mmCIF file of C-alpha atoms in Angstrom:
data_model
loop_
_atom_site.group_PDB
_atom_site.id
_atom_site.type_symbol
_atom_site.label_atom_id
_atom_site.label_comp_id
_atom_site.label_asym_id
_atom_site.label_seq_id
_atom_site.Cartn_x
_atom_site.Cartn_y
_atom_site.Cartn_z
ATOM 1 C CA MET A 169 46.894 37.902 184.149
ATOM 2 C CA PHE A 170 49.412 34.777 183.386
ATOM 3 C CA LYS A 171 47.066 30.985 184.218
ATOM 4 C CA VAL A 172 48.302 27.940 186.184
ATOM 5 C CA TYR A 173 47.868 25.099 184.131
ATOM 6 C CA GLU A 174 48.032 22.060 185.979
ATOM 7 C CA VAL A 175 50.461 19.080 183.338
ATOM 8 C CA LYS A 176 51.106 16.635 185.920
ATOM 9 C CA GLU A 177 53.311 14.355 183.605
ATOM 10 C CA ASN A 178 56.398 12.304 183.336
ATOM 11 C CA VAL A 179 59.073 14.070 181.040
ATOM 12 C CA PHE A 180 59.564 11.039 178.703
ATOM 13 C CA ALA A 181 55.895 9.943 178.433
ATOM 14 C CA ASN A 182 55.341 11.518 175.398
ATOM 15 C CA ASN A 183 58.439 10.561 173.818
ATOM 16 C CA GLU A 184 57.478 7.062 174.808
ATOM 17 C CA ARG A 185 53.796 7.299 173.182
ATOM 18 C CA GLU A 186 55.702 7.878 170.049
ATOM 19 C CA ALA A 187 57.484 5.163 171.205
ATOM 20 C CA ASN A 188 55.411 2.655 171.412
ATOM 21 C CA LYS A 189 53.531 4.204 168.713
ATOM 22 C CA LEU A 190 56.521 3.173 166.300
ATOM 23 C CA ARG A 191 57.346 -0.692 168.153
ATOM 24 C CA LYS A 192 53.266 -1.060 167.236
ATOM 25 C CA GLU A 193 53.510 0.088 163.426
ATOM 26 C CA LEU A 194 57.182 -2.185 163.367
ATOM 27 C CA LYS A 195 55.583 -4.736 164.526
ATOM 28 C CA GLU A 196 52.717 -4.570 161.389
ATOM 29 C CA ARG A 197 55.823 -4.089 158.763
ATOM 30 C CA LYS A 198 56.959 -7.245 160.628
ATOM 31 C CA LEU A 199 60.254 -4.710 160.584
ATOM 32 C CA PHE A 200 62.875 -5.797 164.045
ATOM 33 C CA LEU A 201 64.184 -2.768 164.852
ATOM 34 C CA LEU A 202 67.215 -3.286 166.909
ATOM 35 C CA ASN A 203 68.585 -0.685 169.343
ATOM 36 C CA LEU A 204 72.259 -0.621 169.505
ATOM 37 C CA MET A 205 74.091 1.985 172.749
ATOM 38 C CA SER A 206 77.432 1.550 174.797
ATOM 39 C CA SER A 207 79.591 4.354 176.178
ATOM 40 C CA PRO A 208 82.451 5.611 172.851
ATOM 41 C CA GLY A 209 85.878 2.754 172.195
ATOM 42 C CA SER A 210 83.491 -0.534 173.173
ATOM 43 C CA GLY A 211 83.844 -1.915 169.811
ATOM 44 C CA LYS A 212 80.345 -1.006 169.084
ATOM 45 C CA THR A 213 81.269 -0.999 164.645
ATOM 46 C CA THR A 214 82.536 -3.425 165.034
ATOM 47 C CA THR A 215 80.561 -5.364 166.436
ATOM 48 C CA LEU A 216 78.001 -4.557 164.283
ATOM 49 C CA VAL A 217 80.411 -5.011 160.739
ATOM 50 C CA LYS A 218 80.798 -9.065 162.341
ATOM 51 C CA THR A 219 77.149 -9.559 163.029
ATOM 52 C CA LEU A 220 76.432 -7.956 159.435
ATOM 53 C CA GLU A 221 78.888 -9.834 158.129
ATOM 54 C CA GLU A 222 77.545 -12.961 159.916
ATOM 55 C CA LEU A 223 73.737 -12.320 159.162
ATOM 56 C CA LYS A 224 73.746 -10.860 155.521
ATOM 57 C CA ASP A 225 72.694 -14.205 153.572
ATOM 58 C CA LYS A 226 70.156 -14.785 155.993
ATOM 59 C CA LEU A 227 68.186 -11.089 156.876
ATOM 60 C CA ASN A 228 68.077 -8.516 154.815
ATOM 61 C CA MET A 229 69.249 -5.885 156.808
ATOM 62 C CA GLY A 230 69.929 -1.464 156.832
ATOM 63 C CA VAL A 231 71.859 0.378 160.066
ATOM 64 C CA MET A 232 70.720 3.277 161.410
ATOM 65 C CA GLU A 233 74.092 5.460 162.055
ATOM 66 C CA ALA A 234 73.677 8.100 165.170
ATOM 67 C CA ASP A 235 77.246 9.014 165.476
ATOM 68 C CA ILE A 236 77.688 12.096 165.204
ATOM 69 C CA ASP A 237 80.865 12.408 162.822
ATOM 70 C CA GLY A 238 80.062 8.605 162.086
ATOM 71 C CA ILE A 239 81.429 8.785 157.844
ATOM 72 C CA VAL A 240 83.874 6.815 158.731
ATOM 73 C CA ASP A 241 81.282 4.211 160.705
ATOM 74 C CA ALA A 242 78.149 4.371 157.579
ATOM 75 C CA LYS A 243 81.248 3.925 154.409
ATOM 76 C CA THR A 244 82.880 0.073 156.895
ATOM 77 C CA ILE A 245 79.406 -0.983 157.008
ATOM 78 C CA ALA A 246 78.241 0.040 152.801
ATOM 79 C CA GLU A 247 81.029 -1.907 151.694
ATOM 80 C CA LEU A 248 79.318 -4.599 153.168
ATOM 81 C CA GLY A 249 76.393 -4.275 151.360
ATOM 82 C CA VAL A 250 74.219 -2.927 153.961
ATOM 83 C CA LYS A 251 71.874 -0.321 153.285
ATOM 84 C CA THR A 252 73.289 3.010 156.109
ATOM 85 C CA ILE A 253 71.535 6.040 156.632
ATOM 86 C CA GLN A 254 73.589 8.945 158.680
ATOM 87 C CA VAL A 255 70.958 10.342 161.934
ATOM 88 C CA HIS A 256 70.593 13.336 162.301
ATOM 89 C CA THR A 257 70.846 14.050 166.208
ATOM 90 C CA GLY A 258 70.148 17.829 165.899
ATOM 91 C CA GLY A 259 74.410 17.446 168.659
ATOM 92 C CA MET A 260 71.755 15.986 170.772
ATOM 93 C CA CYS A 261 73.187 13.070 173.232
ATOM 94 C CA HIS A 262 71.076 10.377 172.332
ATOM 95 C CA LEU A 263 67.430 9.879 169.602
ATOM 96 C CA ASP A 264 64.468 9.721 170.570
ATOM 97 C CA ALA A 265 61.425 8.246 169.370
ATOM 98 C CA ASP A 266 60.637 11.260 166.850
ATOM 99 C CA MET A 267 63.826 11.222 165.461
ATOM 100 C CA THR A 268 64.189 7.757 165.339
ATOM 101 C CA ARG A 269 60.628 7.054 163.164
ATOM 102 C CA GLN A 270 61.826 10.034 160.382
ATOM 103 C CA ALA A 271 64.766 7.941 160.081
ATOM 104 C CA LEU A 272 63.139 4.938 159.321
ATOM 105 C CA THR A 273 61.203 6.716 157.020
ATOM 106 C CA GLU A 274 63.546 8.478 154.404
ATOM 107 C CA MET A 275 65.974 5.127 154.868
ATOM 108 C CA GLY A 276 63.224 3.113 153.726
ATOM 109 C CA THR A 277 62.195 0.204 154.767
ATOM 110 C CA GLU A 278 59.991 -1.925 152.887
ATOM 111 C CA ASP A 279 62.623 -4.627 152.196
ATOM 112 C CA LEU A 280 63.985 -5.071 154.961
ATOM 113 C CA ASP A 281 64.099 -7.387 158.680
ATOM 114 C CA LEU A 282 66.572 -5.857 160.380
ATOM 115 C CA VAL A 283 67.116 -2.293 161.795
ATOM 116 C CA ILE A 284 70.297 -1.438 163.876
ATOM 117 C CA LEU A 285 70.140 1.975 164.951
ATOM 118 C CA GLU A 286 73.423 2.533 166.432
ATOM 119 C CA ASN A 287 72.985 4.863 169.408
ATOM 120 C CA VAL A 288 74.814 7.856 170.792
ATOM 121 C CA GLY A 289 78.016 6.568 172.233
ATOM 122 C CA ASN A 290 76.979 7.354 175.601
ATOM 123 C CA LEU A 291 75.887 5.334 178.470
ATOM 124 C CA VAL A 292 73.142 8.128 180.250
ATOM 125 C CA CYS A 293 70.929 9.738 177.976
ATOM 126 C CA PRO A 294 70.378 6.953 175.132
ATOM 127 C CA ALA A 295 68.693 4.583 178.414
ATOM 128 C CA GLU A 296 66.639 7.181 178.811
ATOM 129 C CA PHE A 297 64.763 7.520 175.074
ATOM 130 C CA ASP A 298 62.882 4.602 174.591
ATOM 131 C CA THR A 299 63.882 5.423 170.439
ATOM 132 C CA GLY A 300 60.873 2.781 169.648
ATOM 133 C CA ALA A 301 63.170 -0.278 169.713
ATOM 134 C CA VAL A 302 61.820 -3.806 169.879
ATOM 135 C CA LYS A 303 64.607 -5.089 172.016
ATOM 136 C CA ASN A 304 67.518 -2.978 173.195
ATOM 137 C CA VAL A 305 71.202 -4.108 173.831
ATOM 138 C CA MET A 306 74.312 -2.632 174.996
ATOM 139 C CA ILE A 307 77.523 -3.882 174.766
ATOM 140 C CA LEU A 308 80.246 -3.308 177.805
ATOM 141 C CA SER A 309 84.319 -3.806 177.031
ATOM 142 C CA ILE A 310 86.034 -5.253 179.312
ATOM 143 C CA PRO A 311 89.203 -2.687 179.880
ATOM 144 C CA GLU A 312 85.957 -0.462 180.873
ATOM 145 C CA GLY A 313 85.885 -2.184 184.480
ATOM 146 C CA ASP A 314 83.239 -3.921 185.815
ATOM 147 C CA ASP A 315 81.556 -1.588 187.723
ATOM 148 C CA LYS A 316 79.478 0.086 184.714
ATOM 149 C CA PRO A 317 76.142 -1.344 185.819
ATOM 150 C CA LEU A 318 76.929 0.145 188.871
ATOM 151 C CA LYS A 319 77.484 3.768 187.265
ATOM 152 C CA TYR A 320 75.257 3.593 184.910
ATOM 153 C CA PRO A 321 72.286 1.121 186.147
ATOM 154 C CA LEU A 322 69.365 3.081 184.044
ATOM 155 C CA MET A 323 71.524 1.931 181.087
ATOM 156 C CA PHE A 324 71.541 -1.866 182.182
ATOM 157 C CA GLU A 325 68.104 -2.173 183.352
ATOM 158 C CA VAL A 326 66.772 -0.934 179.384
ATOM 159 C CA SER A 327 68.592 -3.511 178.159
ATOM 160 C CA ASP A 328 67.413 -6.932 176.902
ATOM 161 C CA VAL A 329 71.001 -8.272 176.157
ATOM 162 C CA VAL A 330 74.108 -7.405 177.437
ATOM 163 C CA LEU A 331 77.519 -8.166 174.952
ATOM 164 C CA ILE A 332 80.726 -7.783 177.613
ATOM 165 C CA ASN A 333 82.657 -7.364 174.258
ATOM 166 C CA LYS A 334 87.030 -7.487 174.136
ATOM 167 C CA ILE A 335 87.174 -10.512 176.309
ATOM 168 C CA ASP A 336 90.091 -11.821 174.118
ATOM 169 C CA VAL A 337 92.130 -8.932 177.155
ATOM 170 C CA LEU A 338 90.204 -10.031 179.485
ATOM 171 C CA PRO A 339 94.566 -11.480 181.204
ATOM 172 C CA TYR A 340 95.494 -8.027 180.928
ATOM 173 C CA PHE A 341 91.939 -6.093 183.573
ATOM 174 C CA ASP A 342 91.067 -7.344 186.611
ATOM 175 C CA PHE A 343 87.695 -7.666 185.094
ATOM 176 C CA ASN A 344 85.062 -10.600 187.122
ATOM 177 C CA ILE A 345 82.445 -10.912 184.382
ATOM 178 C CA GLU A 346 80.515 -13.522 187.229
ATOM 179 C CA GLN A 347 80.506 -10.820 189.722
ATOM 180 C CA CYS A 348 79.476 -8.167 186.772
ATOM 181 C CA SER A 349 76.885 -10.700 185.517
ATOM 182 C CA LYS A 350 75.635 -11.342 189.101
ATOM 183 C CA GLU A 351 75.424 -6.782 189.728
ATOM 184 C CA ILE A 352 73.472 -7.289 185.917
ATOM 185 C CA HIS A 353 70.807 -9.599 186.858
ATOM 186 C CA LYS A 354 70.581 -7.549 190.399
ATOM 187 C CA LEU A 355 69.170 -4.417 188.197
ATOM 188 C CA ASN A 356 67.849 -6.387 185.770
ATOM 189 C CA PRO A 357 66.761 -10.178 186.109
ATOM 190 C CA LYS A 358 66.117 -10.886 182.395
ATOM 191 C CA ALA A 359 69.457 -9.398 181.220
ATOM 192 C CA LYS A 360 71.064 -12.390 178.391
ATOM 193 C CA ILE A 361 74.637 -11.965 178.937
ATOM 194 C CA PHE A 362 76.797 -12.980 176.042
ATOM 195 C CA PRO A 363 81.119 -12.639 176.933
ATOM 196 C CA ILE A 364 82.615 -12.276 173.183
ATOM 197 C CA SER A 365 85.175 -11.026 171.126
ATOM 198 C CA SER A 366 84.476 -8.866 168.517
ATOM 199 C CA LYS A 367 88.471 -8.830 166.757
ATOM 200 C CA THR A 368 88.547 -12.748 167.129
ATOM 201 C CA GLY A 369 84.763 -14.445 166.790
ATOM 202 C CA GLU A 370 85.109 -16.131 170.050
ATOM 203 C CA GLY A 371 80.959 -16.089 171.544
ATOM 204 C CA ILE A 372 79.207 -14.075 168.513
ATOM 205 C CA GLN A 373 77.706 -17.597 167.509
ATOM 206 C CA ASN A 374 75.766 -17.186 170.872
ATOM 207 C CA TRP A 375 74.085 -14.027 170.312
ATOM 208 C CA ILE A 376 73.554 -14.430 166.776
ATOM 209 C CA ASP A 377 71.861 -16.925 167.493
ATOM 210 C CA TRP A 378 70.069 -14.863 169.357
ATOM 211 C CA LEU A 379 69.353 -11.815 167.543
ATOM 212 C CA VAL A 380 68.251 -14.300 164.648
ATOM 213 C CA ALA A 381 65.617 -16.218 167.449
ATOM 214 C CA ALA A 382 64.442 -13.180 168.359
ATOM 215 C CA VAL A 383 63.910 -11.090 164.990
ATOM 216 C CA HIS A 384 61.555 -15.026 163.559
ATOM 217 C CA ASP A 385 59.395 -14.392 166.920
ATOM 218 C CA TRP A 386 58.648 -10.251 166.180
ATOM 219 C CA GLN A 387 58.026 -11.976 162.219
ATOM 220 C CA GLN A 388 55.073 -14.515 163.014
ATOM 221 C CA MET B 46 75.210 15.925 180.481
ATOM 222 C CA HIS B 47 71.767 14.547 179.832
ATOM 223 C CA GLU B 48 70.340 17.953 181.349
ATOM 224 C CA LEU B 49 69.703 19.923 177.639
ATOM 225 C CA GLY B 50 68.331 16.377 175.814
ATOM 226 C CA ILE B 51 65.263 16.336 178.723
ATOM 227 C CA ILE B 52 65.050 20.002 179.073
ATOM 228 C CA VAL B 53 64.811 20.535 174.976
ATOM 229 C CA GLN B 54 62.288 16.690 175.973
ATOM 230 C CA ILE B 55 60.420 18.862 178.166
ATOM 231 C CA THR B 56 59.983 22.011 175.552
ATOM 232 C CA LYS B 57 58.074 19.268 173.574
ATOM 233 C CA SER B 58 55.860 18.065 175.706
ATOM 234 C CA LEU B 59 54.678 22.325 176.262
ATOM 235 C CA ALA B 60 54.256 22.691 172.974
ATOM 236 C CA GLU B 61 51.760 20.376 172.770
ATOM 237 C CA ILE B 62 49.909 22.338 176.194
ATOM 238 C CA ALA B 63 50.605 24.916 174.587
ATOM 239 C CA GLU B 64 48.605 23.784 171.324
ATOM 240 C CA THR B 65 45.839 22.548 172.919
ATOM 241 C CA ASN B 66 44.838 25.200 174.902
ATOM 242 C CA LYS B 67 45.866 28.180 173.081
ATOM 243 C CA LEU B 68 49.022 29.589 175.362
ATOM 244 C CA THR B 69 51.333 32.276 173.466
ATOM 245 C CA GLU B 70 53.106 32.359 176.481
ATOM 246 C CA ILE B 71 54.748 30.323 179.591
ATOM 247 C CA GLY B 72 55.813 32.250 183.022
ATOM 248 C CA SER B 73 56.862 29.931 184.598
ATOM 249 C CA VAL B 74 57.669 25.944 184.618
ATOM 250 C CA THR B 75 57.878 23.866 188.548
ATOM 251 C CA LEU B 76 59.827 20.258 188.236
ATOM 252 C CA GLU B 77 59.226 17.071 190.324
ATOM 253 C CA ILE B 78 62.092 16.043 190.221
ATOM 254 C CA GLY B 79 62.926 12.709 192.119
ATOM 255 C CA GLU B 80 66.675 13.273 194.319
ATOM 256 C CA VAL B 81 68.117 10.140 192.765
ATOM 257 C CA SER B 82 66.619 10.424 189.291
ATOM 258 C CA GLY B 83 70.971 12.112 188.319
ATOM 259 C CA ILE B 84 69.290 15.219 187.300
ATOM 260 C CA ILE B 85 71.463 17.528 189.004
ATOM 261 C CA PRO B 86 69.475 20.892 189.792
ATOM 262 C CA SER B 87 72.203 23.210 189.571
ATOM 263 C CA TYR B 88 73.584 22.519 185.429
ATOM 264 C CA PHE B 89 69.551 21.566 185.063
ATOM 265 C CA GLU B 90 69.194 25.474 185.718
ATOM 266 C CA ASP B 91 71.880 26.612 183.685
ATOM 267 C CA CYS B 92 70.595 24.226 180.479
ATOM 268 C CA TRP B 93 67.280 25.991 181.053
ATOM 269 C CA GLN B 94 68.722 29.756 181.026
ATOM 270 C CA TYR B 95 70.824 28.798 177.419
ATOM 271 C CA TYR B 96 68.028 26.890 176.499
ATOM 272 C CA ARG B 97 65.188 29.691 177.038
ATOM 273 C CA ARG B 98 66.987 32.191 174.337
ATOM 274 C CA LYS B 99 66.754 29.206 172.035
ATOM 275 C CA ASN B 100 63.029 28.953 172.466
ATOM 276 C CA GLU B 101 60.329 31.269 172.057
ATOM 277 C CA LEU B 102 57.788 29.303 174.089
ATOM 278 C CA ILE B 103 60.145 29.685 177.524
ATOM 279 C CA ARG B 104 61.674 32.669 176.499
ATOM 280 C CA ASN B 105 60.087 34.323 179.363
ATOM 281 C CA ALA B 106 59.915 31.164 181.123
ATOM 282 C CA GLU B 107 61.023 31.082 185.446
ATOM 283 C CA LEU B 108 61.723 27.428 186.186
ATOM 284 C CA ILE B 109 60.778 26.245 189.475
ATOM 285 C CA ILE B 110 62.225 22.887 190.804
ATOM 286 C CA GLU B 111 60.609 20.855 193.421
ATOM 287 C CA ILE B 112 62.377 17.972 195.161
ATOM 288 C CA LYS B 113 61.256 14.508 195.919
ATOM 289 C CA PRO B 114 63.299 13.040 198.479
ATOM 290 C CA GLY B 115 64.826 8.873 197.628
ATOM 291 C CA VAL B 116 62.939 6.393 198.912
ATOM 292 C CA THR B 117 63.222 2.946 199.191
ATOM 293 C CA PHE B 118 61.834 -0.767 200.248
ATOM 294 C CA CYS B 119 63.292 -3.779 201.895
ATOM 295 C CA GLU B 120 61.212 -6.037 201.337
ATOM 296 C CA ASP B 121 62.782 -8.573 203.525
ATOM 297 C CA CYS B 122 61.947 -6.394 206.654
ATOM 298 C CA ARG B 123 59.051 -4.723 204.678
ATOM 299 C CA LYS B 124 60.322 -1.089 206.259
ATOM 300 C CA ILE B 125 61.668 2.126 204.339
ATOM 301 C CA TYR B 126 64.138 4.567 204.223
ATOM 302 C CA GLU B 127 66.047 7.127 202.968
ATOM 303 C CA THR B 128 68.019 6.123 200.096
ATOM 304 C CA VAL B 129 70.020 8.702 199.404
ATOM 305 C CA LYS B 130 71.090 7.894 203.162
ATOM 306 C CA TYR B 131 71.605 4.315 203.020
ATOM 307 C CA GLY B 132 71.642 3.570 199.944
ATOM 308 C CA LYS B 133 71.036 -0.419 198.553
ATOM 309 C CA GLU B 134 71.810 -1.567 201.747
ATOM 310 C CA CYS B 135 68.550 -1.733 204.188
ATOM 311 C CA PRO B 136 69.910 -0.120 208.014
ATOM 312 C CA PHE B 137 67.578 -1.926 209.573
ATOM 313 C CA CYS B 138 68.256 -5.168 208.620
ATOM 314 C CA GLU B 139 71.085 -4.946 205.905
ATOM 315 C CA ASN B 140 70.092 -6.764 203.022
ATOM 316 C CA GLU B 141 70.002 -5.676 199.708
ATOM 317 C CA ASN B 142 66.708 -7.446 198.758
ATOM 318 C CA THR B 143 65.114 -3.540 198.585
ATOM 319 C CA PHE B 144 63.724 -1.222 195.780
ATOM 320 C CA LEU B 145 63.892 2.361 195.077
ATOM 321 C CA VAL B 146 59.722 3.370 195.468
ATOM 322 C CA GLU B 147 60.081 6.830 194.229
ATOM 323 C CA GLY B 148 62.230 9.522 194.161
ATOM 324 C CA ASN B 149 63.662 8.732 190.377
ATOM 325 C CA GLU B 150 60.735 10.733 188.945
ATOM 326 C CA CYS B 151 61.506 13.671 186.173
ATOM 327 C CA ILE B 152 57.739 15.177 186.271
ATOM 328 C CA ILE B 153 56.058 18.495 184.857
ATOM 329 C CA LYS B 154 53.855 19.230 187.677
ATOM 330 C CA GLN B 155 52.418 22.567 186.400
ATOM 331 C CA ILE B 156 52.898 25.861 184.034
ATOM 332 C CA GLU B 157 51.417 29.187 184.441
ATOM 333 C CA ALA B 158 51.235 30.841 181.307
ATOM 334 C CA ARG B 159 48.332 33.131 179.015
#
């Protein structure tokens, strides 16, 4: 005979517990974990490489690559002398807090200030699963269109920073940065928005300044 | 597209519940899914049929989905309305100063197990 067990628990509740536990440990270890999310082709790796180049003399960094086929990405980053690890999602469309913890342990983070997690290229699942990161950053690129906040609201709700990338191609697309920023702030009034071009370097300094300040805040 | 990821997450919770209560077989899982949670019940059912073959604990478990309607509250006129029918704009005062009260959840309500 089956017996009824009342559960009444949010599906994401146990992941959220794990994520909060991980964040607490990161705080004690003074390690800043940044969760970087976007759709495929938004310039995530280019932005990451640019960020690492800017910061390599200031911070000790590591990168966790969760792309399903990430050998090329991991190689590009290893050439910069930054510690990298390939994270295996087991074919899943996202990383959860448990997988993130395992990857951090495997990588070894004793001497690091900042670990950037390059999440799976996807605007849906990564937004639903808290990885335990200190801050969430998402990249929206100009060719994707300015309607993305309307189509993927949760991603914009959970992101502390939105990098609007590829502004060097703005003249060729009907992307209204002002309108898009308005839509993002409707969903998430606290979101910081930085228009950048990882290719030309335009606007990158604003993003780097924010990141350095956030890492220092966390370490205090 | 996120349905399978959610099912994997559910089975992690179920494994914890099974361990705590010393359960070895689950007969049914009842979920409360919000109308605007972005979960599509038919996809969810397909993913469930696929994944239960890979997971001993839920191998024979029936999936029961209860849909919770989306409800939005308007801060300007302080009224509530149906989210799916009217969206972001309040049907009473036509303002967009509104927020979702419920309908976004995905909750494991109860299980039958032994």
